């Protein structure tokens, strides 16, 4: 275990097995998961799209741990100069067939030693870090591939809202660990990032009417606020 336990609270126990690595295509990315890819973290990609639209030029975008990149295709690709996606190699065939406009690079996110040969103005890592035994190399990979002045968009479940403040272990076997909002901010900032915005949003895709209703919801509403999105920039070297 890391000496700082990834900035998790005292007593929190991380799981010791990874449930998301595919031996063969379709082991993890089943038809059900592919369908859910168009529903969950939708608002994270909307936030990333808003970042892209606020940049002086259309950014080159990297999605780290892209999964089935339907949200990237619908929301970010139209606002981007180019889109590169990285994930486990078993996704290569499906992404090539369904999203030929995306550049796919197979990368082991536990040991992401690859140099992609480019730097990116916008890097997205949406609900990925909680799946990794050691997320440190992945965060370093993201920082290494940001262009000067670039922005990273991270997201992860907000543990206290999703599980309750007494949770000391992820009940979901696919999640090695889960952070609350303050812990995750400290963790990302420990890697040389500066927080620009820390947002709580729904995990699933909400209609505009549902989002409006969330403004009146209690701050611990699981439906409205269980996804933590952190928008950050690297600090000066």
mmCIF file of C-alpha atoms in Angstrom:
data_model
loop_
_atom_site.group_PDB
_atom_site.id
_atom_site.type_symbol
_atom_site.label_atom_id
_atom_site.label_comp_id
_atom_site.label_asym_id
_atom_site.label_seq_id
_atom_site.Cartn_x
_atom_site.Cartn_y
_atom_site.Cartn_z
ATOM 1 C CA UNK A 1 0.000 0.000 0.000
ATOM 2 C CA UNK A 2 1.216 3.540 -0.731
ATOM 3 C CA UNK A 3 2.410 5.431 2.312
ATOM 4 C CA UNK A 4 -0.300 8.041 1.752
ATOM 5 C CA UNK A 5 -2.944 5.411 0.815
ATOM 6 C CA UNK A 6 -3.798 7.590 -2.212
ATOM 7 C CA UNK A 7 -5.079 10.243 0.217
ATOM 8 C CA UNK A 8 -7.952 8.030 1.354
ATOM 9 C CA UNK A 9 -9.183 8.311 4.918
ATOM 10 C CA UNK A 10 -7.651 6.262 7.716
ATOM 11 C CA UNK A 11 -8.965 2.722 7.798
ATOM 12 C CA UNK A 12 -10.029 2.579 4.150
ATOM 13 C CA UNK A 13 -9.065 -0.740 2.518
ATOM 14 C CA UNK A 14 -8.461 -0.990 -1.230
ATOM 15 C CA UNK A 15 -9.341 -4.163 -3.093
ATOM 16 C CA UNK A 16 -6.476 -6.277 -4.401
ATOM 17 C CA UNK A 17 -7.837 -7.603 -7.707
ATOM 18 C CA UNK A 18 -8.749 -5.924 -10.993
ATOM 19 C CA UNK A 19 -12.073 -6.982 -12.525
ATOM 20 C CA UNK A 20 -12.013 -4.878 -15.691
ATOM 21 C CA UNK A 21 -9.148 -6.400 -17.716
ATOM 22 C CA UNK A 22 -10.293 -8.410 -20.732
ATOM 23 C CA UNK A 23 -8.548 -11.622 -21.783
ATOM 24 C CA UNK A 24 -10.709 -11.741 -24.911
ATOM 25 C CA UNK A 25 -12.867 -9.086 -26.591
ATOM 26 C CA UNK A 26 -16.264 -8.935 -24.927
ATOM 27 C CA UNK A 27 -15.215 -10.413 -21.569
ATOM 28 C CA UNK A 28 -15.801 -7.071 -19.863
ATOM 29 C CA UNK A 29 -17.303 -4.952 -22.635
ATOM 30 C CA UNK A 30 -20.495 -6.939 -22.953
ATOM 31 C CA UNK A 31 -23.495 -5.659 -24.963
ATOM 32 C CA UNK A 32 -25.001 -4.389 -21.700
ATOM 33 C CA UNK A 33 -21.890 -2.352 -20.834
ATOM 34 C CA UNK A 34 -21.766 -0.937 -24.348
ATOM 35 C CA UNK A 35 -25.379 0.176 -23.987
ATOM 36 C CA UNK A 36 -24.633 1.755 -20.603
ATOM 37 C CA UNK A 37 -21.693 3.664 -22.132
ATOM 38 C CA UNK A 38 -24.172 6.045 -23.740
ATOM 39 C CA UNK A 39 -25.849 6.749 -20.380
ATOM 40 C CA UNK A 40 -23.214 6.988 -17.655
ATOM 41 C CA UNK A 41 -20.724 9.895 -17.352
ATOM 42 C CA UNK A 42 -22.618 11.784 -20.064
ATOM 43 C CA UNK A 43 -22.374 15.035 -18.134
ATOM 44 C CA UNK A 44 -18.618 14.574 -17.632
ATOM 45 C CA UNK A 45 -18.207 14.674 -21.400
ATOM 46 C CA UNK A 46 -20.522 17.662 -21.621
ATOM 47 C CA UNK A 47 -18.221 19.438 -19.163
ATOM 48 C CA UNK A 48 -15.204 18.433 -21.263
ATOM 49 C CA UNK A 49 -16.949 19.706 -24.384
ATOM 50 C CA UNK A 50 -17.530 23.044 -22.646
ATOM 51 C CA UNK A 51 -13.817 23.211 -21.827
ATOM 52 C CA UNK A 52 -12.993 22.487 -25.486
ATOM 53 C CA UNK A 53 -15.365 25.188 -26.698
ATOM 54 C CA UNK A 54 -13.706 27.710 -24.399
ATOM 55 C CA UNK A 55 -10.261 27.140 -25.884
ATOM 56 C CA UNK A 56 -8.920 29.609 -28.448
ATOM 57 C CA UNK A 57 -8.599 26.870 -31.079
ATOM 58 C CA UNK A 58 -10.168 23.446 -31.506
ATOM 59 C CA UNK A 59 -8.095 21.192 -29.239
ATOM 60 C CA UNK A 60 -6.381 17.923 -29.899
ATOM 61 C CA UNK A 61 -8.103 15.561 -27.443
ATOM 62 C CA UNK A 62 -6.878 12.430 -25.675
ATOM 63 C CA UNK A 63 -9.263 10.088 -23.825
ATOM 64 C CA UNK A 64 -7.420 7.830 -21.375
ATOM 65 C CA UNK A 65 -9.378 4.653 -20.621
ATOM 66 C CA UNK A 66 -11.933 5.488 -23.278
ATOM 67 C CA UNK A 67 -13.997 2.296 -23.055
ATOM 68 C CA UNK A 68 -16.682 2.292 -25.735
ATOM 69 C CA UNK A 69 -16.264 5.943 -26.810
ATOM 70 C CA UNK A 70 -19.791 6.841 -27.852
ATOM 71 C CA UNK A 71 -19.918 10.011 -25.697
ATOM 72 C CA UNK A 72 -16.583 11.156 -27.072
ATOM 73 C CA UNK A 73 -17.848 10.560 -30.609
ATOM 74 C CA UNK A 74 -21.077 12.486 -30.070
ATOM 75 C CA UNK A 75 -19.925 15.338 -27.834
ATOM 76 C CA UNK A 76 -16.180 15.957 -28.245
ATOM 77 C CA UNK A 77 -15.256 14.900 -31.761
ATOM 78 C CA UNK A 78 -17.269 17.714 -33.404
ATOM 79 C CA UNK A 79 -15.477 20.290 -31.223
ATOM 80 C CA UNK A 80 -11.960 18.841 -31.635
ATOM 81 C CA UNK A 81 -9.113 19.086 -34.104
ATOM 82 C CA UNK A 82 -8.309 15.404 -33.546
ATOM 83 C CA UNK A 83 -9.200 12.669 -31.071
ATOM 84 C CA UNK A 84 -6.891 9.933 -29.790
ATOM 85 C CA UNK A 85 -8.167 7.201 -27.471
ATOM 86 C CA UNK A 86 -6.250 4.689 -25.373
ATOM 87 C CA UNK A 87 -7.423 1.576 -23.569
ATOM 88 C CA UNK A 88 -6.782 -2.145 -23.378
ATOM 89 C CA UNK A 89 -5.971 -3.796 -26.728
ATOM 90 C CA UNK A 90 -9.112 -5.952 -26.838
ATOM 91 C CA UNK A 91 -11.113 -2.835 -27.757
ATOM 92 C CA UNK A 92 -9.138 -2.166 -30.943
ATOM 93 C CA UNK A 93 -11.405 -4.079 -33.335
ATOM 94 C CA UNK A 94 -14.665 -2.668 -32.033
ATOM 95 C CA UNK A 95 -13.421 0.931 -31.994
ATOM 96 C CA UNK A 96 -11.987 0.594 -35.511
ATOM 97 C CA UNK A 97 -15.342 -0.740 -36.752
ATOM 98 C CA UNK A 98 -17.646 1.699 -34.943
ATOM 99 C CA UNK A 99 -15.492 4.850 -34.697
ATOM 100 C CA UNK A 100 -13.029 4.887 -37.615
ATOM 101 C CA UNK A 101 -12.421 8.616 -37.162
ATOM 102 C CA UNK A 102 -10.749 7.998 -33.782
ATOM 103 C CA UNK A 103 -7.092 7.092 -33.445
ATOM 104 C CA UNK A 104 -6.862 4.123 -31.065
ATOM 105 C CA UNK A 105 -3.636 3.202 -29.249
ATOM 106 C CA UNK A 106 -3.548 0.102 -27.017
ATOM 107 C CA UNK A 107 -2.112 0.958 -23.591
ATOM 108 C CA UNK A 108 -1.926 -0.941 -20.307
ATOM 109 C CA UNK A 109 -3.121 1.736 -17.908
ATOM 110 C CA UNK A 110 -1.469 0.004 -14.948
ATOM 111 C CA UNK A 111 1.871 0.413 -16.744
ATOM 112 C CA UNK A 112 1.368 3.172 -19.325
ATOM 113 C CA UNK A 113 4.918 3.509 -20.584
ATOM 114 C CA UNK A 114 3.980 4.457 -24.150
ATOM 115 C CA UNK A 115 4.789 7.824 -25.665
ATOM 116 C CA UNK A 116 1.987 8.713 -28.049
ATOM 117 C CA UNK A 117 4.223 11.039 -30.044
ATOM 118 C CA UNK A 118 1.962 14.028 -29.477
ATOM 119 C CA UNK A 119 0.765 16.376 -26.781
ATOM 120 C CA UNK A 120 -2.875 17.285 -26.243
ATOM 121 C CA UNK A 121 -4.657 20.450 -25.181
ATOM 122 C CA UNK A 122 -7.437 18.434 -23.527
ATOM 123 C CA UNK A 123 -7.099 15.060 -21.790
ATOM 124 C CA UNK A 124 -10.095 13.185 -20.380
ATOM 125 C CA UNK A 125 -9.949 10.366 -17.831
ATOM 126 C CA UNK A 126 -13.533 9.538 -16.927
ATOM 127 C CA UNK A 127 -14.226 6.962 -14.217
ATOM 128 C CA UNK A 128 -10.968 5.112 -14.811
ATOM 129 C CA UNK A 129 -8.662 5.668 -11.834
ATOM 130 C CA UNK A 130 -10.898 3.819 -9.366
ATOM 131 C CA UNK A 131 -10.416 0.644 -11.448
ATOM 132 C CA UNK A 132 -6.607 0.583 -11.188
ATOM 133 C CA UNK A 133 -4.504 -1.162 -8.561
ATOM 134 C CA UNK A 134 -2.047 1.729 -8.741
ATOM 135 C CA UNK A 135 -3.423 4.833 -10.471
ATOM 136 C CA UNK A 136 -0.212 6.840 -10.025
ATOM 137 C CA UNK A 137 1.375 5.813 -13.373
ATOM 138 C CA UNK A 138 -1.851 6.654 -15.201
ATOM 139 C CA UNK A 139 -2.015 10.152 -13.715
ATOM 140 C CA UNK A 140 1.658 10.662 -14.614
ATOM 141 C CA UNK A 141 0.892 9.478 -18.174
ATOM 142 C CA UNK A 142 -1.877 12.072 -18.422
ATOM 143 C CA UNK A 143 0.329 14.896 -17.193
ATOM 144 C CA UNK A 144 3.132 13.829 -19.521
ATOM 145 C CA UNK A 145 0.844 14.057 -22.548
ATOM 146 C CA UNK A 146 -0.692 17.450 -21.812
ATOM 147 C CA UNK A 147 0.392 20.261 -24.090
ATOM 148 C CA UNK A 148 1.540 23.545 -22.509
ATOM 149 C CA UNK A 149 -1.576 25.291 -21.271
ATOM 150 C CA UNK A 150 -3.532 22.051 -21.502
ATOM 151 C CA UNK A 151 -6.405 20.965 -19.272
ATOM 152 C CA UNK A 152 -7.295 17.558 -17.818
ATOM 153 C CA UNK A 153 -10.813 16.431 -16.955
ATOM 154 C CA UNK A 154 -10.986 13.626 -14.382
ATOM 155 C CA UNK A 155 -14.077 11.965 -12.950
ATOM 156 C CA UNK A 156 -14.725 9.324 -10.318
ATOM 157 C CA UNK A 157 -17.623 8.282 -8.062
ATOM 158 C CA UNK A 158 -18.078 10.450 -4.971
ATOM 159 C CA UNK A 159 -17.811 7.801 -2.247
ATOM 160 C CA UNK A 160 -19.499 9.608 0.623
ATOM 161 C CA UNK A 161 -22.544 10.453 -1.474
ATOM 162 C CA UNK A 162 -22.724 7.094 -3.220
ATOM 163 C CA UNK A 163 -21.917 4.792 -0.277
ATOM 164 C CA UNK A 164 -22.259 6.876 2.892
ATOM 165 C CA UNK A 165 -19.589 8.417 5.097
ATOM 166 C CA UNK A 166 -18.901 5.169 6.972
ATOM 167 C CA UNK A 167 -17.797 3.239 3.873
ATOM 168 C CA UNK A 168 -14.318 1.742 4.290
ATOM 169 C CA UNK A 169 -14.213 -0.559 1.252
ATOM 170 C CA UNK A 170 -15.741 -0.524 -2.207
ATOM 171 C CA UNK A 171 -18.753 -2.853 -2.427
ATOM 172 C CA UNK A 172 -18.355 -2.868 -6.196
ATOM 173 C CA UNK A 173 -15.707 -5.429 -7.222
ATOM 174 C CA UNK A 174 -14.779 -3.438 -10.342
ATOM 175 C CA UNK A 175 -13.688 -0.503 -8.151
ATOM 176 C CA UNK A 176 -10.387 -1.034 -6.361
ATOM 177 C CA UNK A 177 -10.991 2.098 -4.309
ATOM 178 C CA UNK A 178 -13.292 5.112 -4.217
ATOM 179 C CA UNK A 179 -12.519 8.646 -3.069
ATOM 180 C CA UNK A 180 -14.680 11.360 -1.611
ATOM 181 C CA UNK A 181 -14.473 14.827 -3.127
ATOM 182 C CA UNK A 182 -11.804 16.263 -0.848
ATOM 183 C CA UNK A 183 -9.611 13.150 -1.010
ATOM 184 C CA UNK A 184 -9.679 13.079 -4.802
ATOM 185 C CA UNK A 185 -8.760 16.752 -5.068
ATOM 186 C CA UNK A 186 -5.781 16.186 -2.765
ATOM 187 C CA UNK A 187 -4.770 13.075 -4.692
ATOM 188 C CA UNK A 188 -4.782 14.761 -8.115
ATOM 189 C CA UNK A 189 -3.089 17.896 -6.768
ATOM 190 C CA UNK A 190 -0.337 15.719 -5.261
ATOM 191 C CA UNK A 191 0.635 14.874 -8.860
ATOM 192 C CA UNK A 192 1.331 18.474 -9.756
ATOM 193 C CA UNK A 193 -2.099 19.671 -10.846
ATOM 194 C CA UNK A 194 -4.007 22.791 -9.890
ATOM 195 C CA UNK A 195 -7.785 22.490 -9.519
ATOM 196 C CA UNK A 196 -9.786 24.768 -11.803
ATOM 197 C CA UNK A 197 -13.246 23.408 -10.998
ATOM 198 C CA UNK A 198 -14.594 20.633 -8.777
ATOM 199 C CA UNK A 199 -18.112 19.638 -9.805
ATOM 200 C CA UNK A 200 -20.703 17.188 -8.508
ATOM 201 C CA UNK A 201 -23.118 15.878 -11.122
ATOM 202 C CA UNK A 202 -25.356 12.905 -11.912
ATOM 203 C CA UNK A 203 -23.721 9.638 -12.870
ATOM 204 C CA UNK A 204 -26.403 8.942 -15.471
ATOM 205 C CA UNK A 205 -27.644 11.139 -18.316
ATOM 206 C CA UNK A 206 -30.341 13.508 -17.057
ATOM 207 C CA UNK A 207 -32.776 15.565 -19.065
ATOM 208 C CA UNK A 208 -32.629 19.371 -18.724
ATOM 209 C CA UNK A 209 -35.711 19.172 -16.507
ATOM 210 C CA UNK A 210 -34.069 16.611 -14.230
ATOM 211 C CA UNK A 211 -30.916 18.726 -14.011
ATOM 212 C CA UNK A 212 -33.012 21.735 -13.060
ATOM 213 C CA UNK A 213 -34.659 19.685 -10.305
ATOM 214 C CA UNK A 214 -31.203 18.811 -8.949
ATOM 215 C CA UNK A 215 -30.710 22.460 -8.035
ATOM 216 C CA UNK A 216 -33.298 21.916 -5.316
ATOM 217 C CA UNK A 217 -32.002 18.501 -4.235
ATOM 218 C CA UNK A 218 -30.159 17.960 -0.934
ATOM 219 C CA UNK A 219 -26.357 18.029 -1.284
ATOM 220 C CA UNK A 220 -26.078 14.296 -0.534
ATOM 221 C CA UNK A 221 -28.513 13.216 -3.289
ATOM 222 C CA UNK A 222 -27.145 10.055 -4.910
ATOM 223 C CA UNK A 223 -29.152 10.656 -8.067
ATOM 224 C CA UNK A 224 -27.874 14.207 -8.565
ATOM 225 C CA UNK A 225 -24.361 14.400 -7.151
ATOM 226 C CA UNK A 226 -22.631 10.990 -7.041
ATOM 227 C CA UNK A 227 -20.188 11.771 -9.861
ATOM 228 C CA UNK A 228 -17.241 14.010 -9.007
ATOM 229 C CA UNK A 229 -15.662 15.779 -11.976
ATOM 230 C CA UNK A 230 -12.368 17.574 -11.466
ATOM 231 C CA UNK A 231 -11.057 19.993 -14.094
ATOM 232 C CA UNK A 232 -7.358 20.727 -13.562
ATOM 233 C CA UNK A 233 -4.225 22.109 -15.151
ATOM 234 C CA UNK A 234 -0.604 21.188 -14.485
ATOM 235 C CA UNK A 235 1.306 23.435 -12.143
ATOM 236 C CA UNK A 236 4.551 24.960 -13.347
ATOM 237 C CA UNK A 237 7.452 22.464 -13.285
#
